[in-house]
Coordinates of C-alpha atoms in Angstrom, one line a residue:
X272 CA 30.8 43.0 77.0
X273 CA 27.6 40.8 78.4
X274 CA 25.6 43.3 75.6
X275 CA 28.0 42.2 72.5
X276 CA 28.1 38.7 73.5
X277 CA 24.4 38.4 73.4
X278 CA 24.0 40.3 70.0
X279 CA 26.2 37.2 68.9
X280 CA 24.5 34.3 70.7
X281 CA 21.4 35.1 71.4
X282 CA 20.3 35.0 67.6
X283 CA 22.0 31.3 67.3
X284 CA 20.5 29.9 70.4
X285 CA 16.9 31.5 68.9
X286 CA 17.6 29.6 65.9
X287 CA 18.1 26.6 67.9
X288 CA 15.3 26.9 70.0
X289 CA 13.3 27.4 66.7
X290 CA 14.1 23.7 64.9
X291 CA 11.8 22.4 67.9
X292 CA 7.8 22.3 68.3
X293 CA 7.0 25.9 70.2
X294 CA 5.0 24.3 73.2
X295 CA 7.9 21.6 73.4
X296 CA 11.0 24.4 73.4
X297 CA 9.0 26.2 76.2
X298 CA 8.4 22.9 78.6
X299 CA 11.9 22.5 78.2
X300 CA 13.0 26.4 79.1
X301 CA 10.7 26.8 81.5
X302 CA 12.0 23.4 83.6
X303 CA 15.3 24.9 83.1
X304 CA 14.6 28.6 84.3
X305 CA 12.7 26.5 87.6
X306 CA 15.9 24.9 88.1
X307 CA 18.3 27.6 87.9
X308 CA 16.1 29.6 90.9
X309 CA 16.7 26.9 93.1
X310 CA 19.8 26.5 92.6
X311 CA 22.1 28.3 95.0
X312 CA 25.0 29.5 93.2
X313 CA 23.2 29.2 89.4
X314 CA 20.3 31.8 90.8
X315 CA 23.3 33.8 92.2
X316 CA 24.8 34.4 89.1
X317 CA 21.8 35.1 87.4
X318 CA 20.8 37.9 89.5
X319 CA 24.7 39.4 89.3
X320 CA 24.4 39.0 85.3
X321 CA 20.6 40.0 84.9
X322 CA 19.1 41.7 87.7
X323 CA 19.4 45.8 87.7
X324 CA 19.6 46.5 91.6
X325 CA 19.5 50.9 90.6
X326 CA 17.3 53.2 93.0
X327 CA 16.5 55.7 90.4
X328 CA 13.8 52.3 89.0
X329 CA 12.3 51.6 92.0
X330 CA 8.6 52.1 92.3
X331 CA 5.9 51.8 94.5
X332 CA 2.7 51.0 93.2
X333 CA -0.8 50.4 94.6
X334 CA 1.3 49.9 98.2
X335 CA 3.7 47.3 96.6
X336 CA 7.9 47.8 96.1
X337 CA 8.5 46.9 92.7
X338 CA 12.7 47.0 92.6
X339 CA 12.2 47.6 88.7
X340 CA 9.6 48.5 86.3
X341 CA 9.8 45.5 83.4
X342 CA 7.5 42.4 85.1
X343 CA 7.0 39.3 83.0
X344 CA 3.6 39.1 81.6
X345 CA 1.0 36.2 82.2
X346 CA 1.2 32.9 80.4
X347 CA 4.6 32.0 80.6
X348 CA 4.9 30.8 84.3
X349 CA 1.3 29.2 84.2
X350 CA 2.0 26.8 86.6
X351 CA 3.8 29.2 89.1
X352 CA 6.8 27.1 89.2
X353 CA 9.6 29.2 88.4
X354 CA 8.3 32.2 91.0
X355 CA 12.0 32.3 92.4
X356 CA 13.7 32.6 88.8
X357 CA 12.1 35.8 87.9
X358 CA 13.6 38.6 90.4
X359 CA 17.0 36.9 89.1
X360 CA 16.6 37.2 85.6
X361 CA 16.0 41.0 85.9
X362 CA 12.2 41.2 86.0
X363 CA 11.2 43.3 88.4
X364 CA 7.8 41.5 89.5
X365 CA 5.9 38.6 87.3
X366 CA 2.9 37.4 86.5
X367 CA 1.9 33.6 87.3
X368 CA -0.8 31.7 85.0
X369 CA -3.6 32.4 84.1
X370 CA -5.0 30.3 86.5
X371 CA -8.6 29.0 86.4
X372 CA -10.5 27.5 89.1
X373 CA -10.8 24.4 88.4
X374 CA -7.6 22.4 86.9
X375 CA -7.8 22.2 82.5
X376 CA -5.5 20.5 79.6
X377 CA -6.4 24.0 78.0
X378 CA -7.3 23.3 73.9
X379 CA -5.8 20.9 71.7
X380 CA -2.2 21.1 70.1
X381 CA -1.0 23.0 68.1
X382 CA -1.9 25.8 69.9
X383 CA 1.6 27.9 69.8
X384 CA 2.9 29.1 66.8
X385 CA 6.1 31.8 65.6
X386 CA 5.8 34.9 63.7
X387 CA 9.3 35.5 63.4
X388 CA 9.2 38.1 60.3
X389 CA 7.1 39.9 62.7
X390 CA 8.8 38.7 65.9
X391 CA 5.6 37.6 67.1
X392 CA 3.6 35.1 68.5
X393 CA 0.4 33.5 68.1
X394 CA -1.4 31.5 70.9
X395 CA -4.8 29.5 71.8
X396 CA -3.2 27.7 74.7
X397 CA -6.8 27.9 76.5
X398 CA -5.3 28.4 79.9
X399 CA -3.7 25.0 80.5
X400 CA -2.7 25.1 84.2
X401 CA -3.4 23.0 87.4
X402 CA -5.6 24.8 88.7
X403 CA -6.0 27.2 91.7
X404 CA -5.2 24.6 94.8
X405 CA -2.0 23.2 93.3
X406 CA -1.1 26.6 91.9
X407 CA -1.4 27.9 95.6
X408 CA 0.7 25.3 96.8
X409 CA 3.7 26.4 94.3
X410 CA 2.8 30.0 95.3
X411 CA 3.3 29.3 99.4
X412 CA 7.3 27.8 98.7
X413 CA 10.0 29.6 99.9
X414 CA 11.8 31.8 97.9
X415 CA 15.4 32.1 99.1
X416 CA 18.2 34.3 96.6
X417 CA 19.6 37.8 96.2
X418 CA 16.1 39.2 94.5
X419 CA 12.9 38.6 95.6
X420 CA 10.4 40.8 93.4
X421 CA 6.5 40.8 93.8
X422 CA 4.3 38.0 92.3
X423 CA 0.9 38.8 90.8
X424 CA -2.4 35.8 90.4
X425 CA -3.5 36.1 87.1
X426 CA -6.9 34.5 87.5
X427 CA -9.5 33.2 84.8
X428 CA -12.5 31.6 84.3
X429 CA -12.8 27.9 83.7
X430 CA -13.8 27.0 80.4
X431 CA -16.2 24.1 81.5
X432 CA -17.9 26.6 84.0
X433 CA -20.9 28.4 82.7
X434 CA -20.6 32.1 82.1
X435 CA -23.3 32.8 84.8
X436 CA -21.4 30.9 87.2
X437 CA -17.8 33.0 86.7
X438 CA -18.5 34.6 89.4
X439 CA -17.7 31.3 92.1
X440 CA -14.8 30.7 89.6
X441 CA -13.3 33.7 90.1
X442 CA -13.8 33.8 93.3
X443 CA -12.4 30.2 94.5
X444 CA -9.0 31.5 92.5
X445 CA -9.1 34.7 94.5
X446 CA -10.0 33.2 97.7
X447 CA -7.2 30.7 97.4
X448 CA -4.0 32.4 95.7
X449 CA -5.3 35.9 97.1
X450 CA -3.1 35.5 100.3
X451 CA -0.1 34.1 98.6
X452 CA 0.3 36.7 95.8
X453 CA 1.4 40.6 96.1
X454 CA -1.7 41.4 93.6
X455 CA -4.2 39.8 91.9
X456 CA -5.2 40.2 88.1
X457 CA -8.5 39.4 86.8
X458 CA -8.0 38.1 83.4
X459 CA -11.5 38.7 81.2
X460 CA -9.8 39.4 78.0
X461 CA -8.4 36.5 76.1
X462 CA -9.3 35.6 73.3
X463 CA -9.2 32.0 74.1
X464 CA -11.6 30.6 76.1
X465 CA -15.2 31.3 74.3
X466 CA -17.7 34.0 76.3
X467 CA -14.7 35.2 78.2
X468 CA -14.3 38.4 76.4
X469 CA -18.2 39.1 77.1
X470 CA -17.0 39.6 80.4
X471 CA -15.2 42.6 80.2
X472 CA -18.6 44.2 79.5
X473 CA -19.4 46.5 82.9
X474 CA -22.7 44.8 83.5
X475 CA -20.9 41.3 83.8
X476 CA -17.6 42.7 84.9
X477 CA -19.2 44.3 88.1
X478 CA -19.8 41.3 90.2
X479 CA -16.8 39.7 89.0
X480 CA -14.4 42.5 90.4
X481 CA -16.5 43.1 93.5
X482 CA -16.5 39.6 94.6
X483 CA -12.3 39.6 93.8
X484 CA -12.5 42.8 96.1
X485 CA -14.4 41.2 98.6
X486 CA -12.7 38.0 99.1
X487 CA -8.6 39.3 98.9
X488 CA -6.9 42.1 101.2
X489 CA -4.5 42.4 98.1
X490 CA -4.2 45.1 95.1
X491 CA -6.9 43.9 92.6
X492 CA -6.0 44.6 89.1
X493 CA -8.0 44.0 85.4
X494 CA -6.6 42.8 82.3
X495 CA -7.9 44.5 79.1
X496 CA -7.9 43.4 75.3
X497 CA -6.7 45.6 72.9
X498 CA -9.4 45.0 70.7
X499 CA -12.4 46.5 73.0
X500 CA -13.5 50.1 71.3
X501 CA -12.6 53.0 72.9
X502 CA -16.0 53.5 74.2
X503 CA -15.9 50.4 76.5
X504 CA -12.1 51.2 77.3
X505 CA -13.8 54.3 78.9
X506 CA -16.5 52.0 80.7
X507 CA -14.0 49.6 82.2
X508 CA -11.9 52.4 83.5
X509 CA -14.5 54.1 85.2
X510 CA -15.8 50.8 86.8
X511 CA -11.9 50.5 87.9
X512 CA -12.6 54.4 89.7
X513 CA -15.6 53.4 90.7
X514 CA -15.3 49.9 93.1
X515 CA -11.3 51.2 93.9
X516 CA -9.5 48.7 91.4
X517 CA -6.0 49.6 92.4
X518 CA -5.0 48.9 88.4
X519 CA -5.7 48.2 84.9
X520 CA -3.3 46.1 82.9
X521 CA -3.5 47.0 79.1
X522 CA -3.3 44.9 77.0
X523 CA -4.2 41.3 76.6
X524 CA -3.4 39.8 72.7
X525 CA -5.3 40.5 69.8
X526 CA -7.2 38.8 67.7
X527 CA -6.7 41.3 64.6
X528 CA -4.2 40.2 61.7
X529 CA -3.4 43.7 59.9
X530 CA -0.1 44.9 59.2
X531 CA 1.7 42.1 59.4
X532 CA 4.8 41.0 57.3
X533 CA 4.6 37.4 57.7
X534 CA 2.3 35.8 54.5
X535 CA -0.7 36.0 54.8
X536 CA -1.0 32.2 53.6
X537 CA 1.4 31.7 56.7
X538 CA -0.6 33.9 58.9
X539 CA -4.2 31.9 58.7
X540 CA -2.6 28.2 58.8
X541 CA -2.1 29.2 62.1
X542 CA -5.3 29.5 63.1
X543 CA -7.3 31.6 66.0
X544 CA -5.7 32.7 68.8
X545 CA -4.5 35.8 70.3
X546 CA -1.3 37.7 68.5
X547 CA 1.5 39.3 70.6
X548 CA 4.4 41.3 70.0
X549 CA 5.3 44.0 67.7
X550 CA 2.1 43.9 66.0
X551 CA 0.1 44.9 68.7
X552 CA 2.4 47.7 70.2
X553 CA 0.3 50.7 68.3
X554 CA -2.8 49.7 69.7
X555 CA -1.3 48.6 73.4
X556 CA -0.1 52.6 73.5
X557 CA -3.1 54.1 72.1
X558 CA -5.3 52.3 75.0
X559 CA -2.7 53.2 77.5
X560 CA -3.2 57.1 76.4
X561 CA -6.5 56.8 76.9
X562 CA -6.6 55.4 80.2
X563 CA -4.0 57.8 81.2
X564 CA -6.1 60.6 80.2
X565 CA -9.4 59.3 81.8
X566 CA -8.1 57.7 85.3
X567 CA -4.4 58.2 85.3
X568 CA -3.4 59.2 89.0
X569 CA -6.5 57.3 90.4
X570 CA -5.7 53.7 88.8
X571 CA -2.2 52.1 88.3
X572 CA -1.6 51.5 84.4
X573 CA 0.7 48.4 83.3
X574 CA 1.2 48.4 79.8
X575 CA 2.4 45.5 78.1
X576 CA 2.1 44.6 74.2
X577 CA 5.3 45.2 71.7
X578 CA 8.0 46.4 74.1
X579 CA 11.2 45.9 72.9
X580 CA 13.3 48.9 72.9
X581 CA 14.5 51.2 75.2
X582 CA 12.8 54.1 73.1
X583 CA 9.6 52.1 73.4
X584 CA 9.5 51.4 77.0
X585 CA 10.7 54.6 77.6
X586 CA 7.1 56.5 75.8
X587 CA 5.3 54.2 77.8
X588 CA 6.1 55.3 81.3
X589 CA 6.0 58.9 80.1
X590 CA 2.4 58.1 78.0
X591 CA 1.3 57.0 81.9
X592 CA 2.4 53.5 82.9
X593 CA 3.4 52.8 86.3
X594 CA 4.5 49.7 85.1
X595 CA 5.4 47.5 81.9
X596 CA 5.6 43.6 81.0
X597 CA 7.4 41.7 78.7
X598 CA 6.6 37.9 77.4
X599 CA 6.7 37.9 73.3
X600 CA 9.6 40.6 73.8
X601 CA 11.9 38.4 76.3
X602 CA 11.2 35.3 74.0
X603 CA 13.0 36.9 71.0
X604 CA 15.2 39.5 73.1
X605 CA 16.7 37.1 76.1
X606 CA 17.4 38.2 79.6
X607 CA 20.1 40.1 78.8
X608 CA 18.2 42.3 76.6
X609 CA 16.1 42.7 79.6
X610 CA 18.9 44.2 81.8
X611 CA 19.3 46.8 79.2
X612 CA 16.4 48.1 78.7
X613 CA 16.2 49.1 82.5
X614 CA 19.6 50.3 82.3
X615 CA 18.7 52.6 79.2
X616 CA 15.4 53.5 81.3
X617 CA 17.7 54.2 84.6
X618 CA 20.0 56.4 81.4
X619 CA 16.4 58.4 80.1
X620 CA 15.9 59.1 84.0
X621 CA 19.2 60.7 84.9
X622 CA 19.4 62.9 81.4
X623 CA 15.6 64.3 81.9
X624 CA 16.7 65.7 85.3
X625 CA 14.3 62.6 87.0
X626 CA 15.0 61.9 90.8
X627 CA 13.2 58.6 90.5
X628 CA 10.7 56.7 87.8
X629 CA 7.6 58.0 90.1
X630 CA 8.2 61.8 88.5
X631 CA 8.3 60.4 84.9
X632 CA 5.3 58.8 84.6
X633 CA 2.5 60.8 82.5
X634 CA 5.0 63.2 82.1
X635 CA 4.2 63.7 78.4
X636 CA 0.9 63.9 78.8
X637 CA 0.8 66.7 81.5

């Protein structure tokens, strides 16, 4: 019933959402999903209509519970606000930010635009957030309601902050929301902050990950972009074996432009910025393969990048992922097409013969 009624409404409140600016229709959901997880009997029904409470999808991972495998990826709760909305909507752990050290506007508007021939999105939203210390103080409020899931720190590097000195940055944001989160990601692979990609290269991703490790008791993870060759894929993961990264989250958004149905006319008065969705789902898998095949076992995989179907999410956790995340996905899909994906997941489980999601991942590949 819930499953028809969204196939119905969810396309007319999209089209809705749609007449507004991008950046303005997301202020305005986002203030309204923070509500809703503070409010007692609104979060209560969210959870009953969203949330998948089935043991056959619950995971543990790097020495966290994760209740369900679908997390929300960074960039849509940048301001950690909303970190008691997630677990009722049916994710089953989120990402908050990216935040950066120091407190940034992030780069001029417009910096959010639709795809929605490709059901994607394009961003160069510079990671616009408050900064580490007021992020930290969102991250230490209570979080009452049926489901709690984990929280990860997405942490980047502050644009004004010289590439030598990302190591203090990083550290500061690690230092600070380290005790407050379940995990922390280190984010060197958007494609919108300049020099921040360069980071991803071993020689200045060392220091950056050791000092993380160094300065947090908690699960340190690395964010990817899809666009690194498979040669440096390779490098990153065996840094990740080699300094005990407990994960590798694959992959960021590309800046790449091929295959897509939208105009190309369309397409470049956009702009820069990193593309998500769809578009990037072939190249999101083959890195996940890869990884699998070089460090799966030793290193947690989250893939993220163009989930949208059961059938998709499904070849991810047997391609090797531990985990998956949604953003570009739940934008055009809605919270109830959240909910059925893991029940379709919990379905794939039961019919293979699966005791739990732990036995299905990499099962392809072994």
């Amino acid at each position: 019933m819930l499953s028809t009624l969204n196939r119905i409404l969810y396309p007319l409140v999209l089209k809705a959402m749609f007449l507004l600016d991008p950046e303005r229709i997301h202020a305005i959901t986002a203030q309204v999903i923070r509500r809703c997880g503070y409010a007692p009997g609104v979060r209560s029904l969210m959870a009953k209509l969203f949330a998948t409470d089935d043991p056959i999808l619950r995971n543990e991972v790097f020495g966290v519970s994760f209740p369900a495998p679908i997390g929300l990826a960074a960039g849509f709760d940048k301001n950690a606000s909303s970190v008691n909305a997630w677990g009722q909507m049916g994710f089953g752990f989120a990402e908050i930010g990216t935040i950066t050290g120091q407190a940034q506007p992030g780069n001029p508007a417009p910096r959010l635009f639709r795809l929605p021939a490709d059901r994607a999105l394009i961003n160069r939203m510079g990671f616009n957030n408050p900064g580490a210390d007021a992020a930290a103080r969102s991250l230490a409020q209570p979080r009452p309601g049926p489901v709690r899931v984990p929280i990860g720190a997405n942490i980047g590097k502050t644009k004004v902050v010289p590439v030598e000195d990302a190591v203090d940055d990083y550290r500061h944001s690690a230092r600070t929301l380290g005790p407050l989160a379940d995990f922390v990601v280190v984010n060197v692979s958007s494609p919108n902050t300049p020099g921040l990609r360069d980071l991803q290269a071993v020689d200045s991703l060392r220091p950056i990950l050791a000092t993380v490790l160094d300065v947090v008791d908690k699960p340190v993870l690395v964010k990817i972009a899809p666009d690194l060759s498979d040669e440096d894929v390779d490098a990153v993961a065996d840094l990740a074996v080699e300094l005990g990264v407990a994960g590798i989250v694959a992959t960021n958004t590309t800046i790449r432009r091929d295959s897509l149905v939208t105009p190309r006319a369309e397409v470049e008065a956009c702009g820069a910025g990193g593309l998500s969705g769809p578009p990037v789902a072939d190249r999101s898998l083959e890195v996940l393969r890869r990884l699998y095949r070089r460090v799966g076992g030793r290193v947690a995989l989250v893939s993220v990048g163009g989930i949208e179907t059961v059938d998709q999410a499904w070849e991810r956790i047997c391609a090797g992922a531990d985990l998956l995340q949604m953003y570009t996905g739940f934008i055009y899909g809605g919270p109830v097409r959240l909910r059925e994906l893991h029940e379709g997941i919990a379905a794939r489980l039961r019919a293979g013969g699966y005791s739990s999601i732990r036995e299905a991942v990499g099962s392809a590949a072994q």
